[in-house]
Amino acid sequence: MESKVVLYRDVPVQELGGGVTRRVLAYLPGEMVVEVRFAPGAQGAAHSHPHTQCTYVVHGEFAFTIGSETFIVHSGDTLAFAPNETHGCVCDGGGVLIDVFTPMREDFI
Amino acid sequence: MESKVVLYRDVPVQELGGGVTRRVLAYLPGEMVVEVRFAPGAQGAAHSHPHTQCTYVVHGEFAFTIGSETFIVHSGDTLAFAPNETHGCVCDGGGVLIDVFTPMREDFI
């Protein structure tokens, strides 16, 4: 296991459809950083996974659903999703999130 | 263990001295998100810890030292520090980092 420096300009973009793109940034086995960009009106469909996830709002306004509750968040706000918690979001105006997963998402690489 | 939403405006600031401030954002036992702000010329002294750490550059230019190597990073760039890897930074122009620790930093709360 080795430390890493990942320059944004070197990271390939993954088109997820529906106006959403993903970039897998720095990671180690225990932790992975992922940037997700949303075009205006794009959504992250509700889903769950066994990884702990924290999300940092870089910019934009997002309506996040956690279980049956909805929360409006903006730049600088953060969320923590317990393992297997169902979560999703809608981004009416477009925006950028940083998602961090523990352990890393093997399915993203 | 429960999911959480942490609004930036509700987070207390910790003054670390030397032009550096810390805000502990969302966390769960397995993962903690921390914002660190650097005034122009501020430094993060070289240190190490057993936690895996990833760092996302929100804005600013940082000179990071990992072991004996130095790397210049900017907005959108990321770093991953293996457990117990010595790392530090200098931020000549001022800037903001998001540090993510696995597991959470018990010593920060």
PDB file of C-alpha atoms in Angstrom:
ATOM      1  CA  MET A   1       0.000   0.000   0.000  1.00  0.00           C
ATOM      2  CA  GLU A   2       1.497   3.324  -1.093  1.00  0.00           C
ATOM      3  CA  SER A   3       0.654   7.005  -0.813  1.00  0.00           C
ATOM      4  CA  LYS A   4      -0.459   8.695  -4.048  1.00  0.00           C
ATOM      5  CA  VAL A   5      -0.877  12.101  -5.655  1.00  0.00           C
ATOM      6  CA  VAL A   6      -3.661  12.302  -8.259  1.00  0.00           C
ATOM      7  CA  LEU A   7      -3.796  15.394 -10.470  1.00  0.00           C
ATOM      8  CA  TYR A   8      -7.317  16.226 -11.613  1.00  0.00           C
ATOM      9  CA  ARG A   9      -6.204  16.757 -15.204  1.00  0.00           C
ATOM     10  CA  ASP A  10      -5.006  13.152 -15.400  1.00  0.00           C
ATOM     11  CA  VAL A  11      -8.282  11.576 -14.265  1.00  0.00           C
ATOM     12  CA  PRO A  12     -10.548  10.031 -16.925  1.00  0.00           C
ATOM     13  CA  VAL A  13     -14.225  10.976 -16.839  1.00  0.00           C
ATOM     14  CA  GLN A  14     -16.897   8.274 -16.681  1.00  0.00           C
ATOM     15  CA  GLU A  15     -20.226   9.244 -18.269  1.00  0.00           C
ATOM     16  CA  LEU A  16     -23.013   7.749 -16.160  1.00  0.00           C
ATOM     17  CA  GLY A  17     -25.893   9.106 -18.280  1.00  0.00           C
ATOM     18  CA  GLY A  18     -28.643  11.504 -17.317  1.00  0.00           C
ATOM     19  CA  GLY A  19     -26.214  14.399 -16.993  1.00  0.00           C
ATOM     20  CA  VAL A  20     -24.033  12.735 -14.347  1.00  0.00           C
ATOM     21  CA  THR A  21     -20.273  12.171 -14.650  1.00  0.00           C
ATOM     22  CA  ARG A  22     -17.888  10.415 -12.266  1.00  0.00           C
ATOM     23  CA  ARG A  23     -14.156  10.802 -11.730  1.00  0.00           C
ATOM     24  CA  VAL A  24     -12.375   8.347  -9.426  1.00  0.00           C
ATOM     25  CA  LEU A  25      -9.735  10.425  -7.639  1.00  0.00           C
ATOM     26  CA  ALA A  26      -7.180   9.305  -5.024  1.00  0.00           C
ATOM     27  CA  TYR A  27      -7.751   6.027  -3.216  1.00  0.00           C
ATOM     28  CA  LEU A  28      -6.182   3.347  -1.100  1.00  0.00           C
ATOM     29  CA  PRO A  29      -7.796   0.071  -0.028  1.00  0.00           C
ATOM     30  CA  GLY A  30      -9.408   1.713   2.982  1.00  0.00           C
ATOM     31  CA  GLU A  31     -10.730   4.905   1.408  1.00  0.00           C
ATOM     32  CA  MET A  32     -11.683   6.216  -2.069  1.00  0.00           C
ATOM     33  CA  VAL A  33     -12.434   9.800  -3.165  1.00  0.00           C
ATOM     34  CA  VAL A  34     -14.830  10.241  -6.103  1.00  0.00           C
ATOM     35  CA  GLU A  35     -16.024  13.447  -7.793  1.00  0.00           C
ATOM     36  CA  VAL A  36     -19.573  13.396  -9.180  1.00  0.00           C
ATOM     37  CA  ARG A  37     -20.791  16.229 -11.434  1.00  0.00           C
ATOM     38  CA  PHE A  38     -24.483  16.875 -12.034  1.00  0.00           C
ATOM     39  CA  ALA A  39     -25.865  18.850 -14.975  1.00  0.00           C
ATOM     40  CA  PRO A  40     -28.933  20.970 -14.115  1.00  0.00           C
ATOM     41  CA  GLY A  41     -31.818  18.663 -13.231  1.00  0.00           C
ATOM     42  CA  ALA A  42     -29.644  15.538 -12.957  1.00  0.00           C
ATOM     43  CA  GLN A  43     -30.345  12.971 -10.269  1.00  0.00           C
ATOM     44  CA  GLY A  44     -28.538  10.324  -8.279  1.00  0.00           C
ATOM     45  CA  ALA A  45     -31.098   7.511  -8.043  1.00  0.00           C
ATOM     46  CA  ALA A  46     -31.759   6.165  -4.551  1.00  0.00           C
ATOM     47  CA  HIS A  47     -29.453   3.238  -3.797  1.00  0.00           C
ATOM     48  CA  SER A  48     -27.503   1.631  -0.977  1.00  0.00           C
ATOM     49  CA  HIS A  49     -24.192  -0.181  -0.494  1.00  0.00           C
ATOM     50  CA  PRO A  50     -22.300  -1.750   2.389  1.00  0.00           C
ATOM     51  CA  HIS A  51     -19.586   0.974   2.316  1.00  0.00           C
ATOM     52  CA  THR A  52     -19.631   3.875   4.748  1.00  0.00           C
ATOM     53  CA  GLN A  53     -19.977   7.055   2.628  1.00  0.00           C
ATOM     54  CA  CYS A  54     -19.431  10.705   3.398  1.00  0.00           C
ATOM     55  CA  THR A  55     -20.362  13.381   0.855  1.00  0.00           C
ATOM     56  CA  TYR A  56     -19.038  16.959   0.658  1.00  0.00           C
ATOM     57  CA  VAL A  57     -20.912  19.535  -1.421  1.00  0.00           C
ATOM     58  CA  VAL A  58     -18.348  21.430  -3.515  1.00  0.00           C
ATOM     59  CA  HIS A  59     -20.976  23.635  -5.103  1.00  0.00           C
ATOM     60  CA  GLY A  60     -24.639  23.669  -6.050  1.00  0.00           C
ATOM     61  CA  GLU A  61     -27.863  22.998  -4.172  1.00  0.00           C
ATOM     62  CA  PHE A  62     -28.829  19.355  -3.685  1.00  0.00           C
ATOM     63  CA  ALA A  63     -32.002  17.764  -2.310  1.00  0.00           C
ATOM     64  CA  PHE A  64     -30.784  14.575  -0.625  1.00  0.00           C
ATOM     65  CA  THR A  65     -33.077  11.771   0.416  1.00  0.00           C
ATOM     66  CA  ILE A  66     -31.905   9.531   3.252  1.00  0.00           C
ATOM     67  CA  GLY A  67     -34.390   6.767   3.898  1.00  0.00           C
ATOM     68  CA  SER A  68     -37.718   8.637   3.825  1.00  0.00           C
ATOM     69  CA  GLU A  69     -36.390  12.099   4.786  1.00  0.00           C
ATOM     70  CA  THR A  70     -35.246  14.903   2.461  1.00  0.00           C
ATOM     71  CA  PHE A  71     -32.557  17.492   3.261  1.00  0.00           C
ATOM     72  CA  ILE A  72     -31.480  20.552   1.266  1.00  0.00           C
ATOM     73  CA  VAL A  73     -27.705  21.102   1.267  1.00  0.00           C
ATOM     74  CA  HIS A  74     -25.294  23.598  -0.288  1.00  0.00           C
ATOM     75  CA  SER A  75     -21.575  24.269  -0.732  1.00  0.00           C
ATOM     76  CA  GLY A  76     -19.586  23.248   2.354  1.00  0.00           C
ATOM     77  CA  ASP A  77     -22.320  21.033   3.797  1.00  0.00           C
ATOM     78  CA  THR A  78     -21.581  17.354   4.354  1.00  0.00           C
ATOM     79  CA  LEU A  79     -23.528  14.135   4.813  1.00  0.00           C
ATOM     80  CA  ALA A  80     -22.590  10.776   6.300  1.00  0.00           C
ATOM     81  CA  PHE A  81     -24.444   7.671   5.148  1.00  0.00           C
ATOM     82  CA  ALA A  82     -24.302   4.641   7.367  1.00  0.00           C
ATOM     83  CA  PRO A  83     -23.589   1.337   5.628  1.00  0.00           C
ATOM     84  CA  ASN A  84     -26.645   0.070   3.714  1.00  0.00           C
ATOM     85  CA  GLU A  85     -28.583   3.313   4.248  1.00  0.00           C
ATOM     86  CA  THR A  86     -30.665   4.177   1.162  1.00  0.00           C
ATOM     87  CA  HIS A  87     -29.745   7.598  -0.241  1.00  0.00           C
ATOM     88  CA  GLY A  88     -30.228   9.606  -3.409  1.00  0.00           C
ATOM     89  CA  CYS A  89     -30.243  13.220  -4.626  1.00  0.00           C
ATOM     90  CA  VAL A  90     -31.666  15.707  -7.102  1.00  0.00           C
ATOM     91  CA  CYS A  91     -29.664  18.718  -8.296  1.00  0.00           C
ATOM     92  CA  ASP A  92     -31.958  21.227  -9.993  1.00  0.00           C
ATOM     93  CA  GLY A  93     -29.300  23.828 -10.727  1.00  0.00           C
ATOM     94  CA  GLY A  94     -26.283  21.614 -11.393  1.00  0.00           C
ATOM     95  CA  GLY A  95     -23.424  21.033  -8.999  1.00  0.00           C
ATOM     96  CA  VAL A  96     -20.468  18.972  -7.837  1.00  0.00           C
ATOM     97  CA  LEU A  97     -20.092  16.482  -4.987  1.00  0.00           C
ATOM     98  CA  ILE A  98     -17.114  14.710  -3.475  1.00  0.00           C
ATOM     99  CA  ASP A  99     -18.092  11.217  -2.288  1.00  0.00           C
ATOM    100  CA  VAL A 100     -15.711   9.291  -0.030  1.00  0.00           C
ATOM    101  CA  PHE A 101     -16.155   5.564   0.463  1.00  0.00           C
ATOM    102  CA  THR A 102     -14.773   3.215   3.116  1.00  0.00           C
ATOM    103  CA  PRO A 103     -13.574   0.736   2.062  1.00  0.00           C
ATOM    104  CA  MET A 104     -12.773   1.691  -1.561  1.00  0.00           C
ATOM    105  CA  ARG A 105     -15.369   0.877  -4.246  1.00  0.00           C
ATOM    106  CA  GLU A 106     -13.879  -2.071  -6.107  1.00  0.00           C
ATOM    107  CA  ASP A 107     -16.814  -1.792  -8.535  1.00  0.00           C
ATOM    108  CA  PHE A 108     -15.692   1.701  -9.672  1.00  0.00           C
ATOM    109  CA  ILE A 109     -12.335   0.657 -11.103  1.00  0.00           C
TER     110      ILE A 109
ATOM    111  CA  MET B   1     -24.666   4.140  13.895  1.00  0.00           C
ATOM    112  CA  GLU B   2     -26.825   6.682  12.078  1.00  0.00           C
ATOM    113  CA  SER B   3     -26.620   8.770   8.931  1.00  0.00           C
ATOM    114  CA  LYS B   4     -26.135  12.508   9.434  1.00  0.00           C
ATOM    115  CA  VAL B   5     -26.491  15.838   7.669  1.00  0.00           C
ATOM    116  CA  VAL B   6     -24.033  18.528   8.826  1.00  0.00           C
ATOM    117  CA  LEU B   7     -24.662  22.099   7.693  1.00  0.00           C
ATOM    118  CA  TYR B   8     -21.474  24.139   7.402  1.00  0.00           C
ATOM    119  CA  ARG B   9     -22.985  27.076   9.259  1.00  0.00           C
ATOM    120  CA  ASP B  10     -23.521  24.912  12.351  1.00  0.00           C
ATOM    121  CA  VAL B  11     -19.915  23.700  12.614  1.00  0.00           C
ATOM    122  CA  PRO B  12     -17.658  25.306  15.231  1.00  0.00           C
ATOM    123  CA  VAL B  13     -14.245  26.462  14.097  1.00  0.00           C
ATOM    124  CA  GLN B  14     -11.101  25.263  15.894  1.00  0.00           C
ATOM    125  CA  GLU B  15      -8.161  27.671  15.771  1.00  0.00           C
ATOM    126  CA  LEU B  16      -4.971  25.627  15.446  1.00  0.00           C
ATOM    127  CA  GLY B  17      -2.588  28.603  15.415  1.00  0.00           C
ATOM    128  CA  GLY B  18      -0.238  29.745  12.664  1.00  0.00           C
ATOM    129  CA  GLY B  19      -3.128  30.745  10.404  1.00  0.00           C
ATOM    130  CA  VAL B  20      -4.720  27.291  10.307  1.00  0.00           C
ATOM    131  CA  THR B  21      -8.336  26.507  11.273  1.00  0.00           C
ATOM    132  CA  ARG B  22     -10.127  23.157  11.449  1.00  0.00           C
ATOM    133  CA  ARG B  23     -13.798  22.295  11.147  1.00  0.00           C
ATOM    134  CA  VAL B  24     -14.888  18.724  11.871  1.00  0.00           C
ATOM    135  CA  LEU B  25     -17.695  18.041   9.381  1.00  0.00           C
ATOM    136  CA  ALA B  26     -19.743  14.857   8.931  1.00  0.00           C
ATOM    137  CA  TYR B  27     -18.423  11.620  10.391  1.00  0.00           C
ATOM    138  CA  LEU B  28     -19.293   8.100  11.378  1.00  0.00           C
ATOM    139  CA  PRO B  29     -17.024   5.631  13.188  1.00  0.00           C
ATOM    140  CA  GLY B  30     -15.477   4.480   9.919  1.00  0.00           C
ATOM    141  CA  GLU B  31     -14.910   7.841   8.215  1.00  0.00           C
ATOM    142  CA  MET B  32     -14.503  11.525   9.188  1.00  0.00           C
ATOM    143  CA  VAL B  33     -14.531  14.615   6.944  1.00  0.00           C
ATOM    144  CA  VAL B  34     -12.528  17.635   8.139  1.00  0.00           C
ATOM    145  CA  GLU B  35     -12.102  21.054   6.510  1.00  0.00           C
ATOM    146  CA  VAL B  36      -8.740  22.771   7.059  1.00  0.00           C
ATOM    147  CA  ARG B  37      -8.269  26.433   6.062  1.00  0.00           C
ATOM    148  CA  PHE B  38      -4.821  27.950   5.588  1.00  0.00           C
ATOM    149  CA  ALA B  39      -4.081  31.674   5.676  1.00  0.00           C
ATOM    150  CA  PRO B  40      -1.387  32.794   3.219  1.00  0.00           C
ATOM    151  CA  GLY B  41       1.928  31.254   4.238  1.00  0.00           C
ATOM    152  CA  ALA B  42       0.393  28.821   6.740  1.00  0.00           C
ATOM    153  CA  GLN B  43       1.792  25.330   7.100  1.00  0.00           C
ATOM    154  CA  GLY B  44       0.685  21.901   8.163  1.00  0.00           C
ATOM    155  CA  ALA B  45       3.737  20.534  10.005  1.00  0.00           C
ATOM    156  CA  ALA B  46       4.932  17.113   8.909  1.00  0.00           C
ATOM    157  CA  HIS B  47       3.283  14.378  10.968  1.00  0.00           C
ATOM    158  CA  SER B  48       1.917  10.863  10.723  1.00  0.00           C
ATOM    159  CA  HIS B  49      -0.948   8.814  12.167  1.00  0.00           C
ATOM    160  CA  PRO B  50      -2.254   5.282  11.848  1.00  0.00           C
ATOM    161  CA  HIS B  51      -5.414   6.422   9.989  1.00  0.00           C
ATOM    162  CA  THR B  52      -5.666   6.206   6.210  1.00  0.00           C
ATOM    163  CA  GLN B  53      -6.107   9.788   4.939  1.00  0.00           C
ATOM    164  CA  CYS B  54      -7.241  11.210   1.631  1.00  0.00           C
ATOM    165  CA  THR B  55      -7.045  14.953   0.958  1.00  0.00           C
ATOM    166  CA  TYR B  56      -9.022  16.952  -1.638  1.00  0.00           C
ATOM    167  CA  VAL B  57      -7.836  20.445  -2.594  1.00  0.00           C
ATOM    168  CA  VAL B  58     -10.877  22.750  -2.603  1.00  0.00           C
ATOM    169  CA  HIS B  59      -8.850  25.772  -3.635  1.00  0.00           C
ATOM    170  CA  GLY B  60      -5.356  27.197  -3.419  1.00  0.00           C
ATOM    171  CA  GLU B  61      -1.908  25.895  -4.299  1.00  0.00           C
ATOM    172  CA  PHE B  62      -0.253  23.563  -1.795  1.00  0.00           C
ATOM    173  CA  ALA B  63       3.259  22.120  -1.671  1.00  0.00           C
ATOM    174  CA  PHE B  64       2.812  18.710  -0.041  1.00  0.00           C
ATOM    175  CA  THR B  65       5.652  16.665   1.338  1.00  0.00           C
ATOM    176  CA  ILE B  66       5.174  12.909   1.519  1.00  0.00           C
ATOM    177  CA  GLY B  67       8.153  11.224   3.088  1.00  0.00           C
ATOM    178  CA  SER B  68      11.076  12.981   1.352  1.00  0.00           C
ATOM    179  CA  GLU B  69       9.238  14.008  -1.859  1.00  0.00           C
ATOM    180  CA  THR B  70       7.392  17.281  -2.563  1.00  0.00           C
ATOM    181  CA  PHE B  71       4.364  17.650  -4.854  1.00  0.00           C
ATOM    182  CA  ILE B  72       2.568  20.819  -5.988  1.00  0.00           C
ATOM    183  CA  VAL B  73      -1.225  20.443  -6.084  1.00  0.00           C
ATOM    184  CA  HIS B  74      -4.181  22.694  -6.897  1.00  0.00           C
ATOM    185  CA  SER B  75      -7.964  22.778  -6.825  1.00  0.00           C
ATOM    186  CA  GLY B  76      -9.458  19.373  -7.688  1.00  0.00           C
ATOM    187  CA  ASP B  77      -6.249  17.437  -7.066  1.00  0.00           C
ATOM    188  CA  THR B  78      -6.247  14.717  -4.419  1.00  0.00           C
ATOM    189  CA  LEU B  79      -3.721  12.829  -2.313  1.00  0.00           C
ATOM    190  CA  ALA B  80      -3.900   9.529  -0.474  1.00  0.00           C
ATOM    191  CA  PHE B  81      -1.626   8.958   2.525  1.00  0.00           C
ATOM    192  CA  ALA B  82      -1.016   5.413   3.597  1.00  0.00           C
ATOM    193  CA  PRO B  83      -1.265   4.731   7.344  1.00  0.00           C
ATOM    194  CA  ASN B  84       1.775   6.071   9.220  1.00  0.00           C
ATOM    195  CA  GLU B  85       3.149   7.891   6.148  1.00  0.00           C
ATOM    196  CA  THR B  86       4.742  11.211   7.130  1.00  0.00           C
ATOM    197  CA  HIS B  87       3.093  14.161   5.358  1.00  0.00           C
ATOM    198  CA  GLY B  88       2.917  17.930   5.637  1.00  0.00           C
ATOM    199  CA  CYS B  89       2.158  20.980   3.492  1.00  0.00           C
ATOM    200  CA  VAL B  90       2.868  24.649   2.892  1.00  0.00           C
ATOM    201  CA  CYS B  91       0.271  26.993   1.407  1.00  0.00           C
ATOM    202  CA  ASP B  92       1.903  30.205   0.247  1.00  0.00           C
ATOM    203  CA  GLY B  93      -1.240  31.838  -1.133  1.00  0.00           C
ATOM    204  CA  GLY B  94      -3.853  30.534   1.295  1.00  0.00           C
ATOM    205  CA  GLY B  95      -6.340  27.776   0.572  1.00  0.00           C
ATOM    206  CA  VAL B  96      -8.751  25.109   1.758  1.00  0.00           C
ATOM    207  CA  LEU B  97      -8.395  21.336   2.054  1.00  0.00           C
ATOM    208  CA  ILE B  98     -10.856  18.566   2.810  1.00  0.00           C
ATOM    209  CA  ASP B  99      -9.167  15.774   4.764  1.00  0.00           C
ATOM    210  CA  VAL B 100     -10.936  12.428   5.146  1.00  0.00           C
ATOM    211  CA  PHE B 101      -9.784   9.937   7.773  1.00  0.00           C
ATOM    212  CA  THR B 102     -10.462   6.225   8.160  1.00  0.00           C
ATOM    213  CA  PRO B 103     -11.303   5.413  10.861  1.00  0.00           C
ATOM    214  CA  MET B 104     -12.580   8.679  12.367  1.00  0.00           C
ATOM    215  CA  ARG B 105     -10.136  10.800  14.388  1.00  0.00           C
ATOM    216  CA  GLU B 106     -11.216  10.303  17.992  1.00  0.00           C
ATOM    217  CA  ASP B 107      -8.628  12.920  18.973  1.00  0.00           C
ATOM    218  CA  PHE B 108     -10.455  15.643  16.970  1.00  0.00           C
ATOM    219  CA  ILE B 109     -13.684  15.565  18.968  1.00  0.00           C
TER     220      ILE B 109
END
